[in-house]
């Protein structure tokens, strides 16, 4: 199958007073039609910036896209003129933002904002746009959509606003839906509902979903493939099963070990990842993760590990010792971390 | 999940102090649909008083032809120096016999015209300059803002005097001068407010959904930034009416035979010792208009900004 989106060696950074921040530092991936592709990483790992680069929403300056290629259905997005990019935004690639409280314009009704999509991209008139908005609200599970369509955002709860945002994003049946932490601002019960809506919608309009999150639970429930990012670089890339059950990067391993699990008996301790994420201005030499890695060797501080296939067709990891991680169990990791903590 | 409250009157009972169901506390100002603005404005008694006063003044100005019998600004030495409530002259006459009642009603036209047109000019220039400054940013923004700073630092009445001495006094000149010297604050207020709204997520969201620049500016940014401009312009109208008085007082404002309130105050000053009503009648009319404009402006500010509640 032809990929929808090909990202190749993308470098996006920001010039700040403190120096040049390498937010996205050479990442490559493809997204295929109909799949859910999750990008996982902690705050500041470059997940959102890579999505914003695809959308063309990086302000230049202070932002800068230093190198790389983004190919959308065979067209190079980065060299496309602005009006052609705008035609793609919203119609072919749409985005759901993180905070539904601030992502809706307070002075327009929900219906008008959803209808704006059909008016911008499909030339619908006011009445058609409103009708379309009612249908979309119904689709995302808003009760009494014909009344709700005339409400203002402040008359909606957080979960309903996020549903309205989703309705806006899917108005033109995009082939790719980028969801940037779509549930972070919502409480847990609503999170599940919103994720379910995104999941159902994906099947309904047959689009691919790029799910950006730091919540591994969300990923496990939704994603087909997962990319783990750390400090602007790719740590690991593979199917959800591969990444969750056979992690081949110490960072992924650390993330998983720091999660509480309900299926394990006994009173195993949670294993934290020691240290802090590095500064994106002065990144550590070699592997960016080596200062925090319990398995780090000399080579790790001098040579940048390539992202390479380590198992199967496409399970990739950027670790010099990816192969040897096969047999590391959670308790091994815990022991190593404890040793390190004592040393420190 | 919020329960639908389609009935407005029902919803209002909820609103009292606590926000409606489903509303969480967040730092961004809640939205202000038109109905809510009017409801909040109505609740402010002073603002309603101001609005009624302005309506009365506007009606008096419009229907001055029917409400008076005399001719505005007409000199009649035989009737000079009539006191209040004298026959045929309910508000008396001035030292050359002009009927104060007639002149005050017709003067309302001039004062309102000056206030409104100066306000419109100042607002138009202010909006254009402020918007350009905020949207283009960088060196354009810096130079425009420094230029307005310079204009703001110059003594306003002196510039007005200088311009009027060159162009010659009159109602039109007063409007132009006040409008051309009054836009700086409006430009700065709008610029600040656009810079703030430009960074909001809903503008990013609109861009992400493919909205054009024009659409983003006119549908998403301006409606969210125009409120302080409306408020400021209302207050400016009051101030402009007062400035007309100041200019007329200095002899460079509106010229006779046109009656204007500031001009009448300036004339009445000369007879203050013997006939104080010649000063107080137009002065009170002037004060009522200015105070009403301030009340309305304050009321609008509170109604448009729910955070101040």
XYZ file of C-alpha atoms in Angstrom:
653
model
C 0.000 0.000 0.000
C 1.207 3.481 -0.845
C 1.813 5.626 2.231
C -0.306 8.772 2.578
C 2.365 10.741 4.286
C 6.110 10.346 4.139
C 8.248 12.330 6.543
C 11.941 12.169 5.808
C 14.778 13.377 8.005
C 12.760 16.311 9.322
C 14.567 18.988 11.316
C 12.490 21.730 12.920
C 13.915 24.147 15.428
C 13.346 27.504 17.076
C 15.664 30.433 17.525
C 15.313 31.677 21.079
C 17.262 34.055 23.274
C 18.835 31.053 24.967
C 20.043 29.528 21.694
C 18.782 27.292 18.932
C 16.268 24.725 20.169
C 16.342 21.523 18.128
C 12.760 20.469 18.744
C 12.594 17.889 15.956
C 15.990 16.480 15.120
C 15.934 14.229 12.090
C 12.888 11.998 12.204
C 11.424 9.842 9.435
C 8.220 7.866 9.246
C 5.305 6.988 7.010
C 1.612 6.945 7.673
C -0.585 4.549 5.700
C -4.251 5.014 4.800
C -6.658 3.979 7.513
C -4.128 3.250 10.244
C -3.779 4.801 13.663
C -0.227 5.972 14.149
C 0.693 7.053 17.650
C 3.567 9.345 18.556
C 4.548 8.925 22.185
C 6.932 10.940 24.258
C 7.146 13.213 27.243
C 6.643 16.984 27.125
C 9.261 18.635 24.971
C 10.107 15.513 23.001
C 9.023 17.144 19.763
C 5.745 15.312 19.188
C 3.581 18.390 18.718
C 6.194 20.294 16.737
C 6.414 17.490 14.207
C 2.629 17.597 13.791
C 2.590 21.380 13.499
C 5.307 21.161 10.851
C 3.123 18.858 8.806
C 0.228 21.292 9.166
C 2.450 24.224 8.216
C 1.665 26.016 11.449
C 5.232 26.715 12.532
C 5.833 30.443 12.643
C 8.987 31.321 10.747
C 10.750 33.037 12.515
C 11.337 32.119 15.318
C 10.790 28.633 13.927
C 12.886 27.139 11.164
C 12.508 23.974 9.137
C 16.181 23.273 8.583
C 15.987 20.165 6.512
C 13.751 17.317 5.521
C 10.881 16.444 3.261
C 7.193 15.986 3.918
C 5.435 14.210 1.103
C 1.651 14.137 1.076
C 0.066 11.873 -1.545
C 3.123 12.379 -3.733
C 3.351 16.151 -3.297
C 6.119 17.867 -1.362
C 4.315 19.939 1.261
C 7.287 22.060 2.255
C 7.719 23.570 -1.206
C 4.017 23.949 -1.961
C 2.724 27.539 -2.285
C 0.756 28.769 0.718
C -2.675 28.782 -0.929
C -2.300 25.170 -2.051
C -1.233 24.175 1.435
C -4.266 25.955 2.823
C -6.506 23.962 0.527
C -5.017 20.781 1.977
C -5.300 21.952 5.574
C -8.674 21.083 6.958
C -9.817 19.310 3.806
C -7.240 16.531 3.508
C -5.320 16.858 6.759
C -7.245 18.105 9.768
C -6.192 18.595 13.329
C -7.846 18.267 16.718
C -6.242 20.487 19.308
C -5.311 19.711 22.843
C -7.452 22.103 24.832
C -11.083 22.354 23.765
C -11.577 25.196 26.249
C -9.417 27.570 24.254
C -9.636 26.126 20.756
C -13.151 27.323 20.013
C -13.809 30.967 19.252
C -16.005 32.352 22.049
C -17.917 34.812 19.871
C -19.336 32.388 17.315
C -21.886 29.621 17.770
C -20.714 26.030 17.573
C -22.701 25.570 14.391
C -21.125 28.531 12.666
C -17.640 27.290 13.530
C -18.300 23.784 12.272
C -20.061 25.173 9.228
C -17.045 27.315 8.452
C -15.331 24.160 7.224
C -17.939 23.377 4.599
C -18.075 27.012 3.622
C -14.304 27.337 3.233
C -13.635 24.087 1.458
C -16.884 23.106 -0.198
C -18.472 26.449 -0.964
C -21.629 25.615 0.948
C -24.113 28.386 1.699
C -25.215 29.336 5.198
C -28.197 26.997 5.335
C -26.319 24.008 3.949
C -23.442 24.670 6.339
C -25.783 24.703 9.319
C -27.454 21.491 8.182
C -24.055 19.878 7.791
C -23.088 21.052 11.280
C -26.204 19.412 12.745
C -25.343 16.122 11.038
C -21.752 16.279 12.254
C -22.773 17.042 15.831
C -25.087 14.067 15.675
C -22.237 11.936 14.356
C -19.957 12.799 17.269
C -22.721 12.036 19.730
C -24.070 15.395 20.851
C -27.688 15.023 21.974
C -30.302 17.350 20.408
C -27.880 18.534 17.737
C -30.480 20.758 16.078
C -30.743 22.832 19.268
C -27.120 22.558 20.306
C -25.903 23.813 16.959
C -26.929 27.345 17.933
C -25.177 27.261 21.315
C -22.055 29.199 22.064
C -18.933 27.340 23.220
C -19.449 28.409 26.848
C -22.727 26.556 26.891
C -20.864 23.294 26.207
C -18.979 21.158 28.719
C -15.345 20.211 28.118
C -16.138 16.826 26.651
C -18.802 18.292 24.379
C -16.430 20.974 23.177
C -13.869 18.346 22.279
C -16.596 16.501 20.377
C -17.419 19.739 18.586
C -13.721 20.149 17.723
C -13.754 16.638 16.311
C -16.866 17.488 14.322
C -15.032 20.475 12.838
C -11.989 18.398 12.009
C -13.934 15.663 10.221
C -16.298 17.989 8.360
C -14.492 17.494 5.055
C -13.694 13.822 5.600
C -9.912 14.293 5.773
C -7.639 11.394 4.842
C -5.496 12.158 7.867
C -6.721 13.317 11.229
C -4.032 14.622 13.563
C -5.100 14.478 17.198
C -2.676 16.394 19.405
C -3.237 15.136 22.949
C -6.978 15.145 22.372
C -7.839 13.959 25.866
C -5.248 15.626 28.077
C -7.537 18.450 29.144
C -10.472 16.185 29.888
C -11.306 14.138 32.944
C -10.871 10.403 32.807
C -14.419 9.266 32.132
C -14.809 11.774 29.335
C -11.414 10.784 27.909
C -12.648 7.299 27.172
C -15.755 8.616 25.428
C -13.792 11.034 23.272
C -11.301 8.350 22.262
C -14.170 6.118 21.317
C -15.610 8.879 19.147
C -12.261 9.303 17.371
C -12.020 5.560 16.889
C -15.526 5.231 15.458
C -15.083 8.265 13.257
C -11.919 6.804 11.807
C -13.874 3.811 10.585
C -16.812 5.952 9.520
C -14.885 8.297 7.240
C -12.030 5.882 6.587
C -9.187 8.192 7.498
C -5.810 7.641 9.061
C -5.282 9.009 12.553
C -2.059 10.422 13.900
C -2.429 10.299 17.647
C -0.013 12.384 19.676
C 0.016 11.588 23.345
C 2.102 10.969 26.417
C -0.442 8.516 27.763
C 0.631 4.949 27.037
C -2.773 3.673 28.096
C -4.389 5.664 25.297
C -1.862 4.279 22.819
C -2.425 0.682 23.854
C -6.142 1.020 23.298
C -6.061 2.764 19.939
C -2.831 2.547 17.981
C -1.801 0.196 15.185
C 1.753 1.492 15.072
C 3.724 3.465 17.609
C 6.662 5.823 17.386
C 8.485 6.672 20.602
C 10.240 10.040 20.631
C 12.873 11.327 23.012
C 14.490 14.774 22.907
C 13.429 15.375 19.309
C 14.693 12.052 17.989
C 13.109 8.714 17.333
C 13.812 6.048 19.919
C 11.680 3.238 18.635
C 9.174 2.556 15.894
C 7.022 -0.511 15.422
C 3.583 -2.018 15.703
C 1.831 -1.438 19.006
C 2.354 -5.065 20.003
C 6.048 -4.963 19.189
C 6.666 -1.786 21.113
C 4.598 -2.817 24.112
C 5.603 -6.456 24.411
C 9.110 -6.487 22.950
C 10.531 -3.042 23.512
C 13.982 -2.684 21.992
C 14.978 0.697 23.359
C 15.924 1.403 26.984
C 13.719 4.518 27.000
C 10.633 2.552 25.957
C 11.564 -0.070 28.485
C 11.831 2.617 31.135
C 8.470 4.122 30.197
C 6.765 0.755 30.435
C 8.450 -0.122 33.711
C 7.321 3.126 35.247
C 3.677 2.276 34.596
C 1.575 0.596 37.252
C 0.108 -2.639 35.941
C -3.004 -4.424 36.996
C -2.124 -7.789 35.488
C 0.977 -8.395 37.574
C 0.585 -9.963 40.953
C 2.962 -9.283 43.771
C 4.194 -6.001 45.094
C 6.725 -5.057 42.468
C 7.985 -1.509 42.757
C 7.427 0.967 39.963
C 10.741 1.705 38.307
C 11.294 5.380 37.561
C 13.508 6.705 34.785
C 16.176 8.537 36.724
C 17.328 12.006 35.782
C 15.614 14.662 33.692
C 15.003 15.136 29.982
C 17.966 16.943 28.420
C 18.031 20.539 27.260
C 17.145 20.773 23.582
C 19.737 23.499 23.087
C 22.769 21.546 24.267
C 21.933 17.932 23.618
C 24.125 15.199 25.073
C 26.680 13.805 22.647
C 26.083 10.431 21.069
C 22.783 8.869 22.062
C 20.595 11.574 23.601
C 19.334 9.095 26.167
C 22.728 7.876 27.421
C 22.933 10.077 30.548
C 19.756 8.426 31.841
C 20.231 4.977 30.401
C 20.911 2.180 32.871
C 22.707 0.163 30.190
C 24.886 2.917 28.754
C 28.398 1.988 27.578
C 31.253 4.095 26.299
C 30.130 4.072 22.687
C 26.770 5.557 23.690
C 28.283 8.895 24.603
C 30.346 9.174 21.442
C 28.311 7.745 18.589
C 24.764 8.638 17.613
C 22.865 5.380 17.125
C 21.094 5.010 13.791
C 17.439 4.099 13.710
C 17.580 0.607 12.242
C 15.442 -2.468 11.820
C 16.178 -4.768 14.717
C 13.519 -7.411 14.329
C 10.906 -8.524 11.850
C 10.179 -6.260 8.884
C 9.827 -2.897 10.454
C 10.473 -2.929 14.162
C 13.087 -0.215 14.457
C 15.143 1.043 17.334
C 17.844 3.643 17.763
C 19.976 1.858 20.336
C 23.468 0.406 19.934
C 22.452 -2.546 22.068
C 18.920 -3.056 20.842
C 19.447 -6.778 20.282
C 20.658 -7.449 23.791
C 17.570 -5.846 25.283
C 15.539 -8.854 24.234
C 16.069 -10.648 27.503
C 15.808 -7.747 29.905
C 12.916 -8.256 32.261
C 11.301 -5.705 34.461
C 13.070 -6.998 37.538
C 16.451 -6.846 35.790
C 15.766 -3.239 34.955
C 14.724 -2.510 38.523
C 17.940 -4.025 39.838
C 20.099 -2.022 37.434
C 18.319 1.181 38.290
C 18.728 0.531 42.003
C 22.438 -0.038 41.534
C 22.734 3.228 39.669
C 20.775 5.071 42.317
C 23.151 3.799 44.987
C 26.120 4.924 42.945
C 24.696 8.391 42.510
C -22.327 16.517 30.622
C -24.237 19.747 30.401
C -27.984 19.711 30.294
C -29.483 21.700 27.479
C -31.060 24.923 28.685
C -32.760 26.298 25.600
C -35.069 28.551 27.604
C -33.344 31.877 28.121
C -35.378 32.970 31.127
C -34.651 29.693 32.860
C -30.996 30.042 32.116
C -30.883 33.480 33.606
C -31.995 32.256 37.013
C -29.015 29.947 36.966
C -26.636 32.677 36.004
C -27.141 34.770 39.168
C -23.738 34.036 40.663
C -22.750 30.560 39.574
C -22.084 29.725 35.946
C -24.485 27.401 34.142
C -24.203 23.651 34.282
C -21.128 22.195 32.661
C -19.135 25.384 32.904
C -15.720 24.985 34.432
C -13.561 27.734 35.761
C -10.941 28.753 33.241
C -8.909 31.875 32.829
C -10.147 32.759 29.348
C -13.055 35.181 29.316
C -16.343 33.432 28.751
C -17.955 34.362 25.479
C -20.342 37.255 25.126
C -23.234 36.636 22.804
C -25.242 39.733 22.008
C -28.216 38.910 24.214
C -25.984 38.530 27.238
C -24.313 41.869 26.607
C -27.635 43.669 26.551
C -28.789 41.828 29.676
C -25.660 42.806 31.569
C -25.887 46.385 30.295
C -29.519 46.667 31.414
C -28.602 45.527 34.897
C -26.251 48.513 35.261
C -28.483 51.358 36.417
C -26.072 54.221 35.751
C -25.481 52.978 32.228
C -29.222 52.889 31.579
C -29.570 56.430 32.949
C -26.771 57.508 30.624
C -28.417 55.801 27.679
C -31.782 57.468 28.377
C -30.103 60.885 28.685
C -28.297 60.411 25.390
C -31.494 59.327 23.677
C -33.265 62.434 25.038
C -30.448 64.710 23.824
C -30.392 63.049 20.415
C -34.179 63.379 20.063
C -34.007 67.033 21.160
C -31.357 67.677 18.547
C -33.288 65.895 15.788
C -36.595 67.577 16.559
C -35.209 71.012 17.471
C -37.229 72.518 14.588
C -40.487 71.426 16.189
C -39.528 72.063 19.791
C -38.540 75.675 19.299
C -40.107 78.667 17.616
C -37.128 80.982 17.255
C -34.182 80.851 14.920
C -30.894 79.567 16.309
C -28.195 82.143 16.921
C -30.497 85.019 16.062
C -29.456 88.265 17.709
C -32.283 90.354 19.192
C -30.939 93.281 21.250
C -34.441 94.235 22.402
C -34.682 90.979 24.350
C -31.152 90.968 25.786
C -30.298 89.794 29.299
C -33.590 88.033 30.060
C -33.423 85.838 33.149
C -34.623 82.257 33.532
C -38.365 81.654 33.108
C -39.016 85.040 31.561
C -42.029 85.148 29.196
C -41.188 83.683 25.786
C -37.694 82.699 26.954
C -37.913 79.755 29.412
C -34.128 79.610 29.768
C -33.564 83.331 29.373
C -31.465 85.082 26.736
C -27.821 86.088 26.461
C -26.339 89.572 26.325
C -27.269 90.111 22.684
C -30.710 88.601 23.059
C -30.242 85.078 21.626
C -32.806 82.689 23.095
C -30.872 80.180 25.217
C -33.530 77.440 24.928
C -33.403 77.566 21.130
C -29.619 77.735 21.070
C -29.167 74.860 23.512
C -31.391 72.554 21.413
C -29.717 73.504 18.149
C -26.344 73.483 19.877
C -26.955 69.837 20.741
C -26.788 69.110 17.024
C -23.389 70.722 16.723
C -21.985 69.163 19.877
C -23.247 65.698 18.947
C -21.952 66.067 15.394
C -18.547 67.032 16.689
C -18.467 64.198 19.199
C -19.696 61.525 16.810
C -17.709 62.496 13.732
C -14.511 63.145 15.678
C -15.099 59.769 17.340
C -15.602 58.050 13.983
C -12.473 59.598 12.512
C -10.386 58.737 15.548
C -11.763 55.183 15.646
C -11.196 54.587 11.924
C -7.617 55.801 11.985
C -6.974 54.044 15.274
C -8.344 50.727 14.024
C -6.391 50.813 10.770
C -3.136 51.882 12.397
C -3.504 49.514 15.357
C -4.381 46.579 13.118
C -1.495 47.207 10.713
C 0.885 47.548 13.614
C -0.266 44.310 15.242
C -0.481 42.220 12.063
C 2.765 43.237 10.420
C 4.795 43.406 13.616
C 8.548 43.785 13.613
C 9.986 47.105 12.454
C 6.629 48.344 11.111
C 5.095 47.820 14.531
C 8.010 49.438 16.304
C 8.047 52.536 14.116
C 4.273 53.015 14.240
C 4.179 52.632 17.996
C 7.083 55.038 18.571
C 5.352 57.532 16.287
C 2.127 57.320 18.308
C 4.167 57.679 21.494
C 5.575 60.914 20.149
C 2.128 62.194 19.193
C 0.798 61.259 22.616
C 3.579 63.140 24.349
C 2.845 66.409 22.524
C 0.476 68.793 24.315
C -2.724 68.161 22.475
C -4.411 71.531 22.873
C -1.335 73.349 21.584
C -1.259 71.280 18.392
C -4.970 71.849 17.969
C -4.435 75.589 18.358
C -1.579 75.551 15.864
C -3.584 73.653 13.255
C -6.682 75.783 13.694
C -4.769 79.032 13.420
C -3.474 77.819 10.065
C -6.681 76.300 8.669
C -9.113 78.678 10.300
C -11.727 77.882 12.953
C -15.146 76.315 12.410
C -17.099 73.173 13.141
C -15.471 71.124 10.379
C -11.975 72.075 11.511
C -12.795 71.190 15.100
C -14.026 67.737 14.008
C -10.937 67.118 11.909
C -8.497 68.305 14.531
C -10.092 66.287 17.330
C -10.366 63.197 15.143
C -6.807 63.446 13.851
C -5.375 63.937 17.318
C -7.530 61.366 19.098
C -6.732 58.052 17.436
C -3.510 57.147 19.231
C -5.015 55.579 22.314
C -7.480 53.591 20.208
C -4.668 52.264 18.036
C -2.706 51.155 21.071
C -5.672 49.505 22.734
C -6.541 47.582 19.567
C -2.951 46.580 18.906
C -2.531 45.155 22.395
C -5.764 43.269 22.116
C -4.960 41.819 18.680
C -1.528 40.694 19.825
C -3.239 38.809 22.604
C -5.932 37.182 20.476
C -3.455 36.307 17.719
C -1.782 33.846 20.047
C -4.963 32.070 21.115
C -5.537 28.457 20.216
C -8.726 29.115 18.320
C -6.783 31.189 15.820
C -4.323 28.313 15.407
C -7.253 25.950 15.150
C -8.875 28.069 12.446
C -5.610 28.097 10.520
C -5.235 24.345 10.950
C -8.680 23.915 9.441
C -7.698 25.846 6.357
C -9.192 29.273 6.975
C -7.693 32.057 4.869
C -5.897 35.036 6.396
C -8.808 37.309 5.581
C -11.247 34.981 7.239
C -9.046 34.628 10.305
C -8.694 38.387 10.646
C -12.316 39.336 10.088
C -14.108 36.395 11.671
C -11.811 35.245 14.412
C -9.571 38.087 15.480
C -11.492 41.349 15.008
C -14.740 40.295 16.716
C -12.692 39.340 19.755
C -10.705 42.558 19.850
C -13.183 45.241 18.867
C -14.850 45.484 22.275
C -12.284 47.707 24.000
C -12.326 49.913 20.903
C -16.097 50.368 21.161
C -15.794 51.273 24.816
C -12.926 53.639 24.270
C -14.652 55.355 21.371
C -17.765 55.954 23.479
C -15.658 57.576 26.152
C -13.789 59.540 23.499
C -17.032 61.020 22.177
C -17.649 62.555 25.601
C -14.103 63.843 25.715
C -14.380 65.320 22.206
C -17.481 67.306 23.177
C -15.531 68.707 26.109
C -12.566 69.531 23.895
C -14.862 71.498 21.605
C -15.776 73.550 24.668
C -12.117 74.111 25.422
C -11.352 75.193 21.852
C -14.383 77.475 21.693
C -13.390 78.902 25.038
C -10.052 79.807 23.501
C -11.883 81.384 20.597
C -10.779 78.901 17.933
C -13.760 76.578 18.061
C -17.163 76.856 16.440
C -17.972 80.402 15.256
C -21.177 82.365 15.575
C -23.915 82.404 14.398
C -23.754 78.591 14.788
C -24.641 77.767 18.377
C -22.465 75.196 20.130
C -22.457 74.419 23.818
C -18.802 75.103 24.393
C -19.092 78.375 22.537
C -22.095 79.394 24.641
C -20.201 78.609 27.836
C -17.350 80.787 26.641
C -19.764 83.641 25.907
C -21.656 83.215 29.174
C -18.462 83.523 31.162
C -18.414 87.278 30.496
C -21.744 87.820 32.214
C -21.110 85.386 35.046
C -21.385 88.005 37.801
C -24.774 89.417 36.790
C -26.406 86.690 34.748
C -24.948 83.322 35.823
C -27.633 81.414 33.896
C -25.939 82.391 30.619
C -23.021 80.181 31.627
C -24.847 77.503 33.570
C -27.547 76.598 31.046
C -25.158 75.451 28.294
C -22.659 74.178 30.873
C -25.258 71.895 32.438
C -26.345 70.614 29.026
C -22.702 69.912 28.221
C -22.079 68.163 31.522
C -25.146 65.968 31.116
C -23.997 64.808 27.687
C -20.438 64.117 28.802
C -21.478 62.311 31.969
C -24.027 60.280 29.999
C -21.336 59.250 27.524
C -19.062 58.198 30.377
C -21.860 56.189 32.036
C -22.644 54.418 28.793
C -18.963 53.782 28.138
C -18.470 52.317 31.601
C -21.614 50.242 31.254
C -20.447 48.928 27.896
C -17.082 48.050 29.328
C -18.633 46.041 32.124
C -21.174 44.434 29.818
C -18.562 43.453 27.238
C -16.062 42.175 29.762
C -17.618 39.508 31.952
C -14.422 39.244 33.969
C -15.161 42.593 35.638
C -18.431 41.349 37.109
